[in-house]
Amino acid sequence: MEELRMSDAEATVDGGTGVDPAGNGAARTAGDRVIRLSDVTFGYTAAPVVEDVSLDIHDGEYVAVVGPNGSGKSTLMQIMLGLLRPDDGEARLFGEPAHSFDDGQRIGYVSQHASAAKEMPITVREVVRMGRFPHVGFGRLGAEDDRIVDEALATVGMADFADRRITKLSGGQRQRAFIARALAGEADLLVLDEPTVGVDAESVEAFYDLLESLNDDGITVLLIEHDLGAVTDHAERVICLNREVYFDGPTAEFVDSDALARAFGTAVGFLGGSEKR
């Protein structure tokens, strides 16, 4: 699954205020919440995969979720998006119960498996045009839709590849094409699950520069990533998970904490933008 799309609905949010968990100091209203997890526990069997997780993600944040293999990162993401329902606790998405949220135009999802798209015999433009389908239903795409598609292609630097088949792209270019599809869908939240798996090292930095630019333009970015160096170089806030939350706060404080060693069960540090063990 390269991108998640749901249908149209109006989201409402409960009242109240909260403190910005990114550590920026300013209080945010509850209306700014994109995701709220309250005492969430979930397990595929009797043993929980995530346990007693509570956190808020607000509009405009750039949040990375890190943790060792099998720590529950992808499971937590699926709970956030309503693809899994907690055994205990509550997950809310744009103010609604996540499992019943149906305004998927607001969400763009890019997975680590976008490389599977290399088997699709379609062009980059055709992929990006798919992002407009929820807006037109059974109608035909018009001139305004084509303008939005062209703008999305330009934003991710893929305009020159618009007529090239997905089969002819590198891993990094394919990921950019799927981000463009999310942009064409006018998503408010961009969720990426280990998006640089299979992407050549030369393209990774440019890929994260793109995410940073999109976040600067107001898109909320939620990144699940194994590359700790990329996380500390780009994300504003880190959630460190190994079944339970070991750290949730500004990236600089995460680097200086012992949360990573406790979550990974080993000594881990950072040097030159990459992790060291």
mmCIF file with all atom_site columns, N, CA and C in Angstrom, residues 6 21 54-55 63 91 116-117 138 143 156 163 165 173 195 207-208 229-231 241 249 252 260 266-267:
data_model
loop_
_atom_site.group_PDB
_atom_site.id
_atom_site.type_symbol
_atom_site.label_atom_id
_atom_site.label_alt_id
_atom_site.label_comp_id
_atom_site.label_asym_id
_atom_site.label_entity_id
_atom_site.label_seq_id
_atom_site.pdbx_PDB_ins_code
_atom_site.Cartn_x
_atom_site.Cartn_y
_atom_site.Cartn_z
_atom_site.occupancy
_atom_site.B_iso_or_equiv
_atom_site.pdbx_formal_charge
_atom_site.auth_seq_id
_atom_site.auth_comp_id
_atom_site.auth_asym_id
_atom_site.auth_atom_id
_atom_site.pdbx_PDB_model_num
ATOM 1  N N  . MET A 1 6   ? -9.121  7.891  2.285   1.00 0.00 ? 6   MET A N  1
ATOM 2  C CA . MET A 1 6   ? -10.440 7.595  2.796   1.00 0.00 ? 6   MET A CA 1
ATOM 3  C C  . MET A 1 6   ? -11.404 8.586  2.151   1.00 0.00 ? 6   MET A C  1
ATOM 4  N N  . PRO A 1 21  ? 3.920   19.753 22.433  1.00 0.00 ? 21  PRO A N  1
ATOM 5  C CA . PRO A 1 21  ? 4.877   18.732 22.850  1.00 0.00 ? 21  PRO A CA 1
ATOM 6  C C  . PRO A 1 21  ? 6.202   18.847 22.142  1.00 0.00 ? 21  PRO A C  1
ATOM 7  N N  . SER A 1 54  ? 0.270   7.323  25.495  1.00 0.00 ? 54  SER A N  1
ATOM 8  C CA . SER A 1 54  ? -0.505  8.553  25.425  1.00 0.00 ? 54  SER A CA 1
ATOM 9  C C  . SER A 1 54  ? 0.351   9.636  24.784  1.00 0.00 ? 54  SER A C  1
ATOM 10 N N  . LEU A 1 55  ? -0.167  10.288 23.763  1.00 0.00 ? 55  LEU A N  1
ATOM 11 C CA . LEU A 1 55  ? 0.564   11.375 23.109  1.00 0.00 ? 55  LEU A CA 1
ATOM 12 C C  . LEU A 1 55  ? -0.378  12.158 22.207  1.00 0.00 ? 55  LEU A C  1
ATOM 13 N N  . VAL A 1 63  ? 7.295   15.003 13.258  1.00 0.00 ? 63  VAL A N  1
ATOM 14 C CA . VAL A 1 63  ? 7.508   14.042 14.330  1.00 0.00 ? 63  VAL A CA 1
ATOM 15 C C  . VAL A 1 63  ? 8.068   12.747 13.763  1.00 0.00 ? 63  VAL A C  1
ATOM 16 N N  . ALA A 1 91  ? -7.919  6.187  20.413  1.00 0.00 ? 91  ALA A N  1
ATOM 17 C CA . ALA A 1 91  ? -7.142  6.856  19.368  1.00 0.00 ? 91  ALA A CA 1
ATOM 18 C C  . ALA A 1 91  ? -8.084  7.777  18.603  1.00 0.00 ? 91  ALA A C  1
ATOM 19 N N  . ALA A 1 116 ? 7.456   -1.644 -4.809  1.00 0.00 ? 116 ALA A N  1
ATOM 20 C CA . ALA A 1 116 ? 6.587   -2.580 -5.528  1.00 0.00 ? 116 ALA A CA 1
ATOM 21 C C  . ALA A 1 116 ? 5.954   -1.919 -6.730  1.00 0.00 ? 116 ALA A C  1
ATOM 22 N N  . ALA A 1 117 ? 5.898   -0.567 -6.697  1.00 0.00 ? 117 ALA A N  1
ATOM 23 C CA . ALA A 1 117 ? 5.292   0.161  -7.811  1.00 0.00 ? 117 ALA A CA 1
ATOM 24 C C  . ALA A 1 117 ? 6.104   0.023  -9.088  1.00 0.00 ? 117 ALA A C  1
ATOM 25 N N  . PHE A 1 138 ? -16.892 9.997  -9.322  1.00 0.00 ? 138 PHE A N  1
ATOM 26 C CA . PHE A 1 138 ? -17.003 9.316  -10.615 1.00 0.00 ? 138 PHE A CA 1
ATOM 27 C C  . PHE A 1 138 ? -16.885 10.288 -11.784 1.00 0.00 ? 138 PHE A C  1
ATOM 28 N N  . ALA A 1 143 ? -9.442  20.831 -15.791 1.00 0.00 ? 143 ALA A N  1
ATOM 29 C CA . ALA A 1 143 ? -8.252  21.658 -15.936 1.00 0.00 ? 143 ALA A CA 1
ATOM 30 C C  . ALA A 1 143 ? -7.652  22.018 -14.574 1.00 0.00 ? 143 ALA A C  1
ATOM 31 N N  . VAL A 1 156 ? 7.845   18.404 -5.906  1.00 0.00 ? 156 VAL A N  1
ATOM 32 C CA . VAL A 1 156 ? 8.750   17.313 -5.523  1.00 0.00 ? 156 VAL A CA 1
ATOM 33 C C  . VAL A 1 156 ? 9.890   17.121 -6.521  1.00 0.00 ? 156 VAL A C  1
ATOM 34 N N  . ASP A 1 163 ? 6.182   12.040 -17.697 1.00 0.00 ? 163 ASP A N  1
ATOM 35 C CA . ASP A 1 163 ? 5.746   11.077 -18.700 1.00 0.00 ? 163 ASP A CA 1
ATOM 36 C C  . ASP A 1 163 ? 6.583   9.801  -18.704 1.00 0.00 ? 163 ASP A C  1
ATOM 37 N N  . ARG A 1 165 ? 7.699   6.172  -17.225 1.00 0.00 ? 165 ARG A N  1
ATOM 38 C CA . ARG A 1 165 ? 7.036   5.083  -16.508 1.00 0.00 ? 165 ARG A CA 1
ATOM 39 C C  . ARG A 1 165 ? 7.679   4.865  -15.147 1.00 0.00 ? 165 ARG A C  1
ATOM 40 N N  . GLN A 1 173 ? 13.129  8.348  -6.631  1.00 0.00 ? 173 GLN A N  1
ATOM 41 C CA . GLN A 1 173 ? 12.196  9.013  -7.534  1.00 0.00 ? 173 GLN A CA 1
ATOM 42 C C  . GLN A 1 173 ? 10.783  8.469  -7.375  1.00 0.00 ? 173 GLN A C  1
ATOM 43 N N  . PRO A 1 195 ? 10.475  5.329  4.706   1.00 0.00 ? 195 PRO A N  1
ATOM 44 C CA . PRO A 1 195 ? 10.375  5.607  3.270   1.00 0.00 ? 195 PRO A CA 1
ATOM 45 C C  . PRO A 1 195 ? 11.675  5.500  2.494   1.00 0.00 ? 195 PRO A C  1
ATOM 46 N N  . PHE A 1 207 ? 15.781  13.670 -0.295  1.00 0.00 ? 207 PHE A N  1
ATOM 47 C CA . PHE A 1 207 ? 14.438  13.243 0.082   1.00 0.00 ? 207 PHE A CA 1
ATOM 48 C C  . PHE A 1 207 ? 14.020  13.916 1.396   1.00 0.00 ? 207 PHE A C  1
ATOM 49 N N  . TYR A 1 208 ? 14.923  13.929 2.375   1.00 0.00 ? 208 TYR A N  1
ATOM 50 C CA . TYR A 1 208 ? 14.584  14.545 3.655   1.00 0.00 ? 208 TYR A CA 1
ATOM 51 C C  . TYR A 1 208 ? 14.525  16.065 3.558   1.00 0.00 ? 208 TYR A C  1
ATOM 52 N N  . GLY A 1 229 ? 20.261  8.829  12.250  1.00 0.00 ? 229 GLY A N  1
ATOM 53 C CA . GLY A 1 229 ? 20.940  10.039 11.816  1.00 0.00 ? 229 GLY A CA 1
ATOM 54 C C  . GLY A 1 229 ? 20.010  10.966 11.061  1.00 0.00 ? 229 GLY A C  1
ATOM 55 N N  . ALA A 1 230 ? 19.197  10.409 10.159  1.00 0.00 ? 230 ALA A N  1
ATOM 56 C CA . ALA A 1 230 ? 18.244  11.221 9.401   1.00 0.00 ? 230 ALA A CA 1
ATOM 57 C C  . ALA A 1 230 ? 17.220  11.858 10.335  1.00 0.00 ? 230 ALA A C  1
ATOM 58 N N  . VAL A 1 231 ? 16.793  11.094 11.336  1.00 0.00 ? 231 VAL A N  1
ATOM 59 C CA . VAL A 1 231 ? 15.819  11.611 12.297  1.00 0.00 ? 231 VAL A CA 1
ATOM 60 C C  . VAL A 1 231 ? 16.378  12.810 13.048  1.00 0.00 ? 231 VAL A C  1
ATOM 61 N N  . LEU A 1 241 ? 10.140  4.548  20.996  1.00 0.00 ? 241 LEU A N  1
ATOM 62 C CA . LEU A 1 241 ? 9.192   3.515  21.397  1.00 0.00 ? 241 LEU A CA 1
ATOM 63 C C  . LEU A 1 241 ? 9.853   2.146  21.449  1.00 0.00 ? 241 LEU A C  1
ATOM 64 N N  . GLY A 1 249 ? 9.756   14.199 22.951  1.00 0.00 ? 249 GLY A N  1
ATOM 65 C CA . GLY A 1 249 ? 10.125  15.590 23.132  1.00 0.00 ? 249 GLY A CA 1
ATOM 66 C C  . GLY A 1 249 ? 11.007  16.092 22.013  1.00 0.00 ? 249 GLY A C  1
ATOM 67 N N  . ALA A 1 252 ? 16.739  17.642 20.033  1.00 0.00 ? 252 ALA A N  1
ATOM 68 C CA . ALA A 1 252 ? 18.007  17.933 20.712  1.00 0.00 ? 252 ALA A CA 1
ATOM 69 C C  . ALA A 1 252 ? 18.049  17.287 22.088  1.00 0.00 ? 252 ALA A C  1
ATOM 70 N N  . LEU A 1 260 ? 17.459  6.322  24.177  1.00 0.00 ? 260 LEU A N  1
ATOM 71 C CA . LEU A 1 260 ? 17.770  5.400  23.091  1.00 0.00 ? 260 LEU A CA 1
ATOM 72 C C  . LEU A 1 260 ? 18.428  4.132  23.622  1.00 0.00 ? 260 LEU A C  1
ATOM 73 N N  . THR A 1 266 ? 21.028  -1.193 24.479  1.00 0.00 ? 266 THR A N  1
ATOM 74 C CA . THR A 1 266 ? 22.440  -1.186 24.131  1.00 0.00 ? 266 THR A CA 1
ATOM 75 C C  . THR A 1 266 ? 22.908  0.243  24.071  1.00 0.00 ? 266 THR A C  1
ATOM 76 N N  . ALA A 1 267 ? 24.215  0.455  24.104  1.00 0.00 ? 267 ALA A N  1
ATOM 77 C CA . ALA A 1 267 ? 24.754  1.810  24.012  1.00 0.00 ? 267 ALA A CA 1
ATOM 78 C C  . ALA A 1 267 ? 24.686  2.286  22.577  1.00 0.00 ? 267 ALA A C  1
#
